[in-house]
Short mmCIF file of C-alpha atoms in Angstrom, two decimals:
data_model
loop_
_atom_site.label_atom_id
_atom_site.label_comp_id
_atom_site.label_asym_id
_atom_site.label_seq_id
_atom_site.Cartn_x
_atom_site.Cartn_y
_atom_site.Cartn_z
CA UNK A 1 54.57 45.23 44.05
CA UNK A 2 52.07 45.99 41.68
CA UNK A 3 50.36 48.94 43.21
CA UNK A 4 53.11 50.31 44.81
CA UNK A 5 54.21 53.87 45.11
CA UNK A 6 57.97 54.43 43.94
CA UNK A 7 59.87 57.51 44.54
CA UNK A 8 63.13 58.39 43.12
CA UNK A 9 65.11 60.09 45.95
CA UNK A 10 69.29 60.39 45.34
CA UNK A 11 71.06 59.38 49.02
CA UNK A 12 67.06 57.91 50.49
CA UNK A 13 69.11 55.85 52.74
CA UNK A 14 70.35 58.93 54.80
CA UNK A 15 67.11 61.51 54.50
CA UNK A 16 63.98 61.65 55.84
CA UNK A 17 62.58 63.65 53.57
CA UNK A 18 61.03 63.01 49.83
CA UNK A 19 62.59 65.88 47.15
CA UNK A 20 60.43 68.39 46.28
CA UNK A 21 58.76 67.32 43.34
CA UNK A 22 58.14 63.98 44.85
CA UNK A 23 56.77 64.92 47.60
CA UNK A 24 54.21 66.78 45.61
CA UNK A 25 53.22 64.21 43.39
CA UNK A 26 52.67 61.97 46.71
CA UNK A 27 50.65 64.14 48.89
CA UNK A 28 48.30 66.25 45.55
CA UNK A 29 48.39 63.21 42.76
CA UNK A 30 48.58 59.96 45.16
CA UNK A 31 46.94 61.88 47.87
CA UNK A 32 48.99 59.55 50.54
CA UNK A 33 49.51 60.28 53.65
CA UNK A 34 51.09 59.78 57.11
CA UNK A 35 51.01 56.23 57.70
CA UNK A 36 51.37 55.35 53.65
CA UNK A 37 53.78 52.74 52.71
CA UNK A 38 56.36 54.06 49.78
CA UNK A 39 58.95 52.49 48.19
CA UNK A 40 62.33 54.90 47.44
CA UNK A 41 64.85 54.10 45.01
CA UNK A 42 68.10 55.72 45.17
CA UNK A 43 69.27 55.33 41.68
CA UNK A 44 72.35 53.27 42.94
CA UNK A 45 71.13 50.03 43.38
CA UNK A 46 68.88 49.82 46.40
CA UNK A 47 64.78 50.01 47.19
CA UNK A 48 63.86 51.16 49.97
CA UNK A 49 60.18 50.71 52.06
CA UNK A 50 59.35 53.41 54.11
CA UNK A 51 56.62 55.34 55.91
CA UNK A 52 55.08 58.25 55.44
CA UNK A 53 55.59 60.07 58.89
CA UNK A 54 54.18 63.65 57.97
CA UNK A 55 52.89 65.33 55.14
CA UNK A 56 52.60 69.37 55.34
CA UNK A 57 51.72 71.97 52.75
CA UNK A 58 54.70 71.51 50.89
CA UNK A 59 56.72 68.53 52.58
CA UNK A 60 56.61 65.35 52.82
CA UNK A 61 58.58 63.50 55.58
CA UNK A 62 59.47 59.39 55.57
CA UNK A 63 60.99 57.02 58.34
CA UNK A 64 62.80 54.51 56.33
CA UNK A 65 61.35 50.52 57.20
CA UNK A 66 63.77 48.22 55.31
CA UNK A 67 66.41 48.72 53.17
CA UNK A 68 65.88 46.41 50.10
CA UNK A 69 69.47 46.26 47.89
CA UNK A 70 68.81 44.63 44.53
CA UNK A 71 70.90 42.63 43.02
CA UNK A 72 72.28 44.15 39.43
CA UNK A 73 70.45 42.47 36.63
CA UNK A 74 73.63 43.13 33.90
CA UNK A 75 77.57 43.40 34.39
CA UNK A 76 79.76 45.98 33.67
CA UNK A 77 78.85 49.77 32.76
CA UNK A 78 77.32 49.99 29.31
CA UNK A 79 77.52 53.85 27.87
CA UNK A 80 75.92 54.49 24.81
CA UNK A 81 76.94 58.14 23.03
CA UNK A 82 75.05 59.02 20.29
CA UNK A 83 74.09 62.21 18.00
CA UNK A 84 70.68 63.56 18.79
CA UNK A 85 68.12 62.96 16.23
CA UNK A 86 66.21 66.52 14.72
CA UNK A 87 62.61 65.30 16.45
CA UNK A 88 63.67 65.33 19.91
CA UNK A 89 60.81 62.74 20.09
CA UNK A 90 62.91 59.59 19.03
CA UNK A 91 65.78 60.58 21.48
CA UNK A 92 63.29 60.80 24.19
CA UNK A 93 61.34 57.55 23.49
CA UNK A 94 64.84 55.77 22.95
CA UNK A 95 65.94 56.91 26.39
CA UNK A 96 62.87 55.58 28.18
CA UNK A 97 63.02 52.11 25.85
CA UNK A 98 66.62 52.32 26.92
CA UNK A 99 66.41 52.50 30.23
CA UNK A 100 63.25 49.99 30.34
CA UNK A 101 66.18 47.29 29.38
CA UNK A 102 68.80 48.62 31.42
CA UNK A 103 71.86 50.35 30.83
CA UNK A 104 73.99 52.89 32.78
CA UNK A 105 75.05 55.84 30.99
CA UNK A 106 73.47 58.35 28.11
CA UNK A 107 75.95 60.88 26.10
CA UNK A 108 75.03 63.40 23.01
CA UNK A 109 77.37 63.82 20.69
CA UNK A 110 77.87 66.89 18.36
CA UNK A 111 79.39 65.41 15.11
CA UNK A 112 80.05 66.87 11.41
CA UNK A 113 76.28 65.90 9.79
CA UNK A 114 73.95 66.23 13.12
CA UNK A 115 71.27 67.94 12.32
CA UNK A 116 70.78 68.81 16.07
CA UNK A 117 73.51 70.71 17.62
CA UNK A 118 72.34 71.32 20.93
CA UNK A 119 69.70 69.85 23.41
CA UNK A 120 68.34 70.30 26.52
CA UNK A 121 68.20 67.39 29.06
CA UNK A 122 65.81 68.71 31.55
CA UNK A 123 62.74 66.74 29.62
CA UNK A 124 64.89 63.83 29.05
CA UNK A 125 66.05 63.27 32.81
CA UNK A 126 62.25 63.10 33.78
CA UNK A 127 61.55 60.72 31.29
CA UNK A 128 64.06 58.97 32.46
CA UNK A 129 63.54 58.98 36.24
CA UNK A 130 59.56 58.23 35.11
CA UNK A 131 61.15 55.15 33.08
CA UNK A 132 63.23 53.72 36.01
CA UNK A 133 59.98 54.32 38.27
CA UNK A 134 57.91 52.14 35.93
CA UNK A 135 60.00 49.23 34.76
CA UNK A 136 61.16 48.81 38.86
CA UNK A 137 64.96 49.77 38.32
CA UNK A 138 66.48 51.13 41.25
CA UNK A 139 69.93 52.29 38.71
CA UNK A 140 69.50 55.82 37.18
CA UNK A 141 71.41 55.83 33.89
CA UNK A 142 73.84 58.57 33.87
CA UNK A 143 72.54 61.25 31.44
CA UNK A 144 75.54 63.76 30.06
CA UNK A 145 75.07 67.07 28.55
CA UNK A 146 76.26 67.42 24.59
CA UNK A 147 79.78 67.18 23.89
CA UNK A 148 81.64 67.55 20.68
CA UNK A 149 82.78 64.47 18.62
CA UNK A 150 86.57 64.78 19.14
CA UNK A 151 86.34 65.35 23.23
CA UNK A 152 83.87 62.32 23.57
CA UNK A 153 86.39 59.83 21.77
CA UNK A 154 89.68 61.44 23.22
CA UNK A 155 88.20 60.46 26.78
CA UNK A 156 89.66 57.59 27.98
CA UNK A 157 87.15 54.49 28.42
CA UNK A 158 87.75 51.34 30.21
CA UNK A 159 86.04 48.14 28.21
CA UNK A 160 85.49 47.58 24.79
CA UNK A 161 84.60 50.69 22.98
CA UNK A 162 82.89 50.47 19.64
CA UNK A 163 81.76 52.85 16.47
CA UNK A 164 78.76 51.85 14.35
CA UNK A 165 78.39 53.06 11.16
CA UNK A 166 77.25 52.18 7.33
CA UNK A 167 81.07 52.92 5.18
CA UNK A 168 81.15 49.49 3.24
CA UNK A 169 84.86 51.11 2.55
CA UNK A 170 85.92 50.70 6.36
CA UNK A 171 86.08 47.03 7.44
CA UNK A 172 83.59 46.28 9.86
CA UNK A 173 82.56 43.19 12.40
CA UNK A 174 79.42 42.31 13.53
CA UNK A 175 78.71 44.06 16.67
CA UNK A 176 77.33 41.00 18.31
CA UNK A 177 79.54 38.60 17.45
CA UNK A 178 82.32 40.98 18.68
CA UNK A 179 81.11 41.32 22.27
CA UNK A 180 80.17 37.76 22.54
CA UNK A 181 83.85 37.09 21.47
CA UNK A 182 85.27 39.04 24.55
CA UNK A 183 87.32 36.87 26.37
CA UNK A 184 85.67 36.25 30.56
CA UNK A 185 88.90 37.81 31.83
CA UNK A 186 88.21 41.03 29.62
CA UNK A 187 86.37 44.66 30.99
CA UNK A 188 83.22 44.19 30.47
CA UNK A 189 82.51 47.91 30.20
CA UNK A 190 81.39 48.66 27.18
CA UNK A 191 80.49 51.97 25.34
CA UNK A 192 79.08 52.09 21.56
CA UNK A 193 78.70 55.22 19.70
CA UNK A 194 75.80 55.89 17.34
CA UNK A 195 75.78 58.42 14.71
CA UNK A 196 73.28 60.87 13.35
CA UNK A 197 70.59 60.52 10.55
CA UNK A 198 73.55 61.05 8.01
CA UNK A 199 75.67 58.68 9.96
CA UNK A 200 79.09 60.06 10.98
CA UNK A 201 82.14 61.69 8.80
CA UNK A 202 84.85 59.41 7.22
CA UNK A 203 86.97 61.14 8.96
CA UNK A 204 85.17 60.74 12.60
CA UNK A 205 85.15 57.24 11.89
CA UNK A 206 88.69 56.92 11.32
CA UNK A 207 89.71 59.04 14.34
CA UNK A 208 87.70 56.80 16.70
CA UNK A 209 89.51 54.12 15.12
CA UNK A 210 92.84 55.65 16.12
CA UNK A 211 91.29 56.32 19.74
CA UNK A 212 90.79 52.73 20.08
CA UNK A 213 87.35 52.25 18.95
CA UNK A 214 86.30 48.86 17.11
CA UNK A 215 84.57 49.73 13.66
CA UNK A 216 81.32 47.69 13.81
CA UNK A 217 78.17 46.92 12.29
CA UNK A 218 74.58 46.18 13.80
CA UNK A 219 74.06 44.21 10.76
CA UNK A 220 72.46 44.13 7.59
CA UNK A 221 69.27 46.53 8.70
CA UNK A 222 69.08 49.97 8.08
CA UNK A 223 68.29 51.49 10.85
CA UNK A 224 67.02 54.97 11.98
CA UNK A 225 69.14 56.40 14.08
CA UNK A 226 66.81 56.34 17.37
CA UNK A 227 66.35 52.46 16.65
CA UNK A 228 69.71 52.03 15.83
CA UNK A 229 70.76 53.11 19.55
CA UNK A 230 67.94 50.80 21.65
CA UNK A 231 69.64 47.79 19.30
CA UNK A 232 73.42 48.73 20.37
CA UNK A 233 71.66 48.77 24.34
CA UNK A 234 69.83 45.45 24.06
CA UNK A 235 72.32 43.88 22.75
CA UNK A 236 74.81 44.77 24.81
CA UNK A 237 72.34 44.16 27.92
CA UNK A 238 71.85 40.74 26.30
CA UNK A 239 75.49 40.07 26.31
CA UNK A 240 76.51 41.39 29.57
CA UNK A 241 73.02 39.95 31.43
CA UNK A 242 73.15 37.89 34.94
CA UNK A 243 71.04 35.13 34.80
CA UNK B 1 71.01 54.60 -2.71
CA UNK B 2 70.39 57.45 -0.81
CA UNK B 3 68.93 59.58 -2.45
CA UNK B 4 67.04 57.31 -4.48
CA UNK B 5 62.73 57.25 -4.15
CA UNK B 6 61.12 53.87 -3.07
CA UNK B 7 57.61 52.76 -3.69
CA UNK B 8 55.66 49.88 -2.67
CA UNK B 9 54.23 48.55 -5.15
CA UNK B 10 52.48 44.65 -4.60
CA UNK B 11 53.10 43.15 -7.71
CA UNK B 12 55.07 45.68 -8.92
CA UNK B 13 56.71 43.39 -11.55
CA UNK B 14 53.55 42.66 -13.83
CA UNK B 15 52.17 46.19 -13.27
CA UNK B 16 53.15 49.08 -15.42
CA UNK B 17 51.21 51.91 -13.17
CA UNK B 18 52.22 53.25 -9.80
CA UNK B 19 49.22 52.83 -7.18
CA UNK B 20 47.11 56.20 -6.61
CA UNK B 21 48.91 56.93 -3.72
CA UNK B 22 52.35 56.33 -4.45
CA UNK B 23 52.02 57.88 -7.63
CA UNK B 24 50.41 61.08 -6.17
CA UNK B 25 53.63 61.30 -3.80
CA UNK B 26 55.62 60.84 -7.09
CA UNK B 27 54.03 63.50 -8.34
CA UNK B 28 52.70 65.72 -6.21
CA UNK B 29 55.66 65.79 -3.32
CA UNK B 30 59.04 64.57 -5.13
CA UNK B 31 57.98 65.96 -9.12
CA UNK B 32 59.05 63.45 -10.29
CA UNK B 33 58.91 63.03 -14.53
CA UNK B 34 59.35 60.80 -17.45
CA UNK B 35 62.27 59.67 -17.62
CA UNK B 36 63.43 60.00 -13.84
CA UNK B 37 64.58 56.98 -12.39
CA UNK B 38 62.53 55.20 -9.31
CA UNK B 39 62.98 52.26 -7.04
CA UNK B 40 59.84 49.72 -6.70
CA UNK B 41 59.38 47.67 -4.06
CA UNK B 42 56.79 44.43 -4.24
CA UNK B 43 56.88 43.48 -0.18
CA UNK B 44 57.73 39.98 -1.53
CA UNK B 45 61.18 40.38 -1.70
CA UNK B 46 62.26 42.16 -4.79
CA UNK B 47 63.35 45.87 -5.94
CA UNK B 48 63.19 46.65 -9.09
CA UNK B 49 64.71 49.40 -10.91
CA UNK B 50 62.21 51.15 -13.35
CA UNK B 51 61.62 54.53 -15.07
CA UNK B 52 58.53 56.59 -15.24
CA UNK B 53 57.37 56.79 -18.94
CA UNK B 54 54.29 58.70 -18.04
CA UNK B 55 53.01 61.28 -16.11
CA UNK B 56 49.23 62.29 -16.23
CA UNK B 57 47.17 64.07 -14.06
CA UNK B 58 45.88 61.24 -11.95
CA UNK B 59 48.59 58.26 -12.85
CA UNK B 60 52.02 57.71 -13.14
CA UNK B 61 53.21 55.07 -15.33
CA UNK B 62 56.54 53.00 -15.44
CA UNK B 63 58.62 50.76 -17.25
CA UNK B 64 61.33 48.10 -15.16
CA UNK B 65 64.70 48.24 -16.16
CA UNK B 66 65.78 45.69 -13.96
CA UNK B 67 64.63 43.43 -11.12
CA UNK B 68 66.56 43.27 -8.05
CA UNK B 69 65.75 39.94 -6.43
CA UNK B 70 67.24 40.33 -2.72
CA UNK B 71 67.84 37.83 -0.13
CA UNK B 72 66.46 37.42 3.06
CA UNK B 73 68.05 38.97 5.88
CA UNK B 74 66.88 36.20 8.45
CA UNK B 75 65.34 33.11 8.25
CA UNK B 76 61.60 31.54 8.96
CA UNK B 77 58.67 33.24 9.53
CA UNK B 78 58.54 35.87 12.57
CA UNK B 79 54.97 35.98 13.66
CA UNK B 80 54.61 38.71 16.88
CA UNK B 81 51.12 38.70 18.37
CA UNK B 82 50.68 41.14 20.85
CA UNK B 83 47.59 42.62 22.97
CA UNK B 84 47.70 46.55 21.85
CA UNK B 85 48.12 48.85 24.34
CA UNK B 86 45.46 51.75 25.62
CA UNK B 87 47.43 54.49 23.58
CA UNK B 88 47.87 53.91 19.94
CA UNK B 89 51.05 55.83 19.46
CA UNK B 90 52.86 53.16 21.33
CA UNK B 91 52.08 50.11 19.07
CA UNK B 92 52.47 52.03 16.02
CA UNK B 93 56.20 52.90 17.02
CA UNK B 94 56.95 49.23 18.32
CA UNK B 95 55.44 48.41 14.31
CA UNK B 96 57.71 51.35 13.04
CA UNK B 97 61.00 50.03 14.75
CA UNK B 98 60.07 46.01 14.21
CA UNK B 99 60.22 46.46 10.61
CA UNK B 100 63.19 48.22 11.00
CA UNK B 101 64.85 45.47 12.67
CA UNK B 102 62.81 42.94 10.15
CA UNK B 103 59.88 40.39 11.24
CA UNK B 104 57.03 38.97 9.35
CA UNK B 105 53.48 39.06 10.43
CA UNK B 106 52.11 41.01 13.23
CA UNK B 107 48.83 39.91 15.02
CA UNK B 108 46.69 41.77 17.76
CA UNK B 109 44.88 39.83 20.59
CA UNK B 110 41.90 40.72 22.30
CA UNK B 111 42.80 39.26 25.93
CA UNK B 112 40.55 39.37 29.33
CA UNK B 113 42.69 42.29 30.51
CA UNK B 114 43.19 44.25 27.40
CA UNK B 115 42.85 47.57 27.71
CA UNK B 116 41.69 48.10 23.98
CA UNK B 117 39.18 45.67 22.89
CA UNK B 118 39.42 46.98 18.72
CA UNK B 119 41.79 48.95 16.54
CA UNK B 120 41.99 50.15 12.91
CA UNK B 121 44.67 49.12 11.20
CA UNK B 122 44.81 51.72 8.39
CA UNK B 123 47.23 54.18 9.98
CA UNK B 124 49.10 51.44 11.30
CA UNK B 125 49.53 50.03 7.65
CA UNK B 126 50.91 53.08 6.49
CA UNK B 127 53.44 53.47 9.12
CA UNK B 128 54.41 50.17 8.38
CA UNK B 129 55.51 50.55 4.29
CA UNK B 130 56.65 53.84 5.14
CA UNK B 131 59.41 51.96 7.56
CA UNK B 132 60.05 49.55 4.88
CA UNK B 133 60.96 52.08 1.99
CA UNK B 134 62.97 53.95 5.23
CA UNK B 135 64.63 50.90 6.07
CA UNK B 136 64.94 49.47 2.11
CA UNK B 137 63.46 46.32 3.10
CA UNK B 138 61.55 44.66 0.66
CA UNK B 139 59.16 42.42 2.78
CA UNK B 140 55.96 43.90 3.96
CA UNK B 141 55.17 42.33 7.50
CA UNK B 142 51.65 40.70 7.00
CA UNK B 143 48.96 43.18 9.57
CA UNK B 144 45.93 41.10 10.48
CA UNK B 145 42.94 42.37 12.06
CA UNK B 146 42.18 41.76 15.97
CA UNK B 147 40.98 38.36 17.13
CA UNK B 148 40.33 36.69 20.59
CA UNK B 149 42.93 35.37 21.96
CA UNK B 150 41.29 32.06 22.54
CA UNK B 151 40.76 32.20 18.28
CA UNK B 152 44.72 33.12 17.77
CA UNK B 153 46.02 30.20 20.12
CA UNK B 154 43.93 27.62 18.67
CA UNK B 155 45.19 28.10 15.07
CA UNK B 156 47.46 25.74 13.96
CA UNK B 157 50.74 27.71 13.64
CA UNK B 158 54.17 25.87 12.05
CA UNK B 159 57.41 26.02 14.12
CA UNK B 160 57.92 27.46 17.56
CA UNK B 161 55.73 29.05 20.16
CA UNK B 162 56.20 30.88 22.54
CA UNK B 163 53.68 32.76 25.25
CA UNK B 164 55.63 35.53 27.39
CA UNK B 165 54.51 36.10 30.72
CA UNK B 166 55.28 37.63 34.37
CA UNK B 167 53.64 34.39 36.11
CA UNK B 168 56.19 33.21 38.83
CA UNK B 169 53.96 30.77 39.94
CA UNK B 170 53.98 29.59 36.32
CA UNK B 171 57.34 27.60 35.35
CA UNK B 172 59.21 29.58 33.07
CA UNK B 173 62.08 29.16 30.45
CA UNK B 174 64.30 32.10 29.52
CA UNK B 175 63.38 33.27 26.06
CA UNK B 176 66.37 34.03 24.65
CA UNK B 177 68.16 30.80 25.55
CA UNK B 178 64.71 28.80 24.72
CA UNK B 179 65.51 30.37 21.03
CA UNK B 180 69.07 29.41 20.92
CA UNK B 181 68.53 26.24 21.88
CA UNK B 182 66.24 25.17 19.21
CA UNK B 183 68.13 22.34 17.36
CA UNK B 184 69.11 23.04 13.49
CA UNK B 185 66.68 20.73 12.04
CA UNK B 186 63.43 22.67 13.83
CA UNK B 187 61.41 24.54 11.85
CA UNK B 188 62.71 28.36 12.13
CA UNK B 189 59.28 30.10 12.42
CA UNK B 190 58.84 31.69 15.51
CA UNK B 191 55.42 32.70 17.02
CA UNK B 192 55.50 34.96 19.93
CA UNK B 193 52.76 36.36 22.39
CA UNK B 194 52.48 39.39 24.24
CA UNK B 195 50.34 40.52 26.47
CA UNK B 196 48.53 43.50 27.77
CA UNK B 197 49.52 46.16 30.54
CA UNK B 198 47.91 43.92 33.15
CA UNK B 199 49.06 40.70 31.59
CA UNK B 200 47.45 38.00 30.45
CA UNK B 201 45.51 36.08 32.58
CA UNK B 202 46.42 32.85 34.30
CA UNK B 203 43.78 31.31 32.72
CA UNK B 204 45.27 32.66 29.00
CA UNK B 205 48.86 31.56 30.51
CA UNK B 206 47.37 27.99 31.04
CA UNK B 207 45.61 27.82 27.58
CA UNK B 208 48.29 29.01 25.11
CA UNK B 209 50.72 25.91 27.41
CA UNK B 210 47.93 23.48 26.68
CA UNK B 211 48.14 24.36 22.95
CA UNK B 212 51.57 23.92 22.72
CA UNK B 213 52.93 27.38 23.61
CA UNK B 214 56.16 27.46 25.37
CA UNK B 215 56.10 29.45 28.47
CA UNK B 216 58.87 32.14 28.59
CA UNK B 217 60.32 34.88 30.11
CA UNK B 218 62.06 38.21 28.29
CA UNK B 219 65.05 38.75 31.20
CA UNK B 220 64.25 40.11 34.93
CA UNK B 221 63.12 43.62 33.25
CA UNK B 222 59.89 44.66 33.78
CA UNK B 223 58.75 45.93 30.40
CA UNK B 224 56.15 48.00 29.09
CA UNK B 225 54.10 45.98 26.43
CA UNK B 226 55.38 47.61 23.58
CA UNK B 227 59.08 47.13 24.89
CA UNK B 228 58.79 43.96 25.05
CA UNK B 229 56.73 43.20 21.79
CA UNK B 230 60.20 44.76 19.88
CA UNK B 231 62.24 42.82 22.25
CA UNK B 232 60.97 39.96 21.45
CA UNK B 233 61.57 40.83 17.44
CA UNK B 234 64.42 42.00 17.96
CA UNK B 235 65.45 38.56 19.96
CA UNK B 236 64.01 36.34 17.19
CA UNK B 237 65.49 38.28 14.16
CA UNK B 238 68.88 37.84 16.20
CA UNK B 239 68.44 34.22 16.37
CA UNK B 240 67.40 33.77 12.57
CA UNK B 241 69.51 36.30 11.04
CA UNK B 242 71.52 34.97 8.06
CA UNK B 243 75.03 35.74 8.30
#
């Protein structure tokens, strides 16, 4: 499917018709046209190939050919929350590395040290739709606006829920060895929260302790914060993988 | 040690002078003086605790207090050799975050489909120690200059290795599991190649196999080259990590 077209269109099973920016980026970028085979992804789980059946100033219509539902590459939902770096840069390249590997949901927190407070995730939902276009994904990670620390971890989660964090005081496991260790029967859900450049409060840490979170390490490298979250999502990708 | 200033400094236990540069940045950016204490790392292994005892215009000199021998963080020798993509920015992030994460040698390959046929390495160098004092690792990943592919697979290399690939037509083992299974008395190096945005070529596929590379897959996601160059780091310093 290596020259392929894909288009990211929410519900393509039960339209006819690509959204708008799509449908400008087939008919003035890709210059396709009526007759042109595209492939849709509905961020859900399912390709599908269609046709191009009109193109107008600014529409682009589609008859769909074949629906084309993929099978998911990794069980259960993996959520990774994490504090927004200062360069939006390394949140933005961590999304796209993020969602290269697969995952299904992206939260900001606002905690005592972040240096960013609020965000905007306009940028970040293109690079992630851009992402899922390129590495052939038909899942759209879920991608949440900024939420303070205490609301985030006083949500209830199903699965294994885990805080990372560098407090040699606070007893810590190995992340990976802890979600290898989960029994078959368990949840496989799991969510993992990452903190910011000067890692999270004492006191956060202990609260999400209290609110069920497992107090974990990603091992003995120190690791920016942006790195730091692509581990926590390849690992648990790696753990929660079909083969 | 957070707040404490690291330098690289090769040798940096029979010197008794900072390099130009680092002792510029001394200098120039954190003001540093006599007497002030500073962090030296030799990208061998070893910090060493040491005090400046002079400050000229040009030079910054230093005495050791103490040498800070540490120990590995995984084992064997983690040798990634990957075919740099069209836009620099992208290989000089995967080199940022790999020596986060910790690997030893990193290798470029000119391949039939590469997109970028020579690189400078300078920059690259720089962002590389600059990760190292980040990430207060001792051990300077080895850079080597760009060679033909043909030149890289035909050098004798100790341990595993490993050629990664999107060949179905090719027989391929899953990386990961390839890793894992590696009995304890193998040799723990690991040599890993990655290809360009088109791939290698069959031809480069059927080569590296006739020279004893292993023919792998990363997982069922289709990654960008620079992805999966820190994947595959990330995958080996996993398997190799010391405990």
């Amino acid at each position: 499917m290596k020259e392929d077209h894909f288009f990211y269109v929410p519900d393509a099973g039960s339209l006819t018709e690509l959204p708008f920016e799509e449908a400008m980026h087939a008919m003035r970028v890709l210059r396709l046209k009526s007759g042109d085979e595209i492939f849709l992804m509905d961020g859900v789980g399912n390709f599908y190939r269609a046709e191009i059946t009109l193109t107008a100033t600014r529409r682009c219509l589609y008859k769909i050919q074949e629906p084309l539902p993929q099978e998911q590459a990794w069980k259960g939902h993996i959520h990774l929350a994490i504090a927004p770096t200062k360069v939006m840069d390394r949140i933005e390249w961590m999304a796209e590395k993020s969602t290269e590997i697969g995952f299904d949901e992206l939260s900001f927190l606002n905690c005592k040290f972040s240096e960013r407070k609020v965000m905007r995730t306009v940028r970040l939902e293109k690079i992630i739709i851009s992402a899922m276009k390129q590495s052939r994904k038909p899942w759209k990670p879920t991608l949440n606006q900024i939420v303070r620390f205490s609301d985030f971890i006083s949500t209830p989660r199903t699965g294994q829920k885990f805080i990372c964090h560098c407090y040699q005081e606070i007893p810590r496991k190995d992340f990976y060895t802890e979600l290898q260790h989960c029994e078959p029967e368990d949840d496989e859900d799991i969510t993992v929260l990452i903190g910011p450049e000067g890692d999270f409060s004492i006191d956060e840490v202990k609260m999400a302790i209290k609110n069920g979170y497992q107090s974990v390490s990603l091992g003995s490298s120190r690791l920016r914060t942006e790195t730091a979250g692509l581990y926590a999502v390849m690992l648990s990708n790696l753990v929660n993988r079909c083969q």
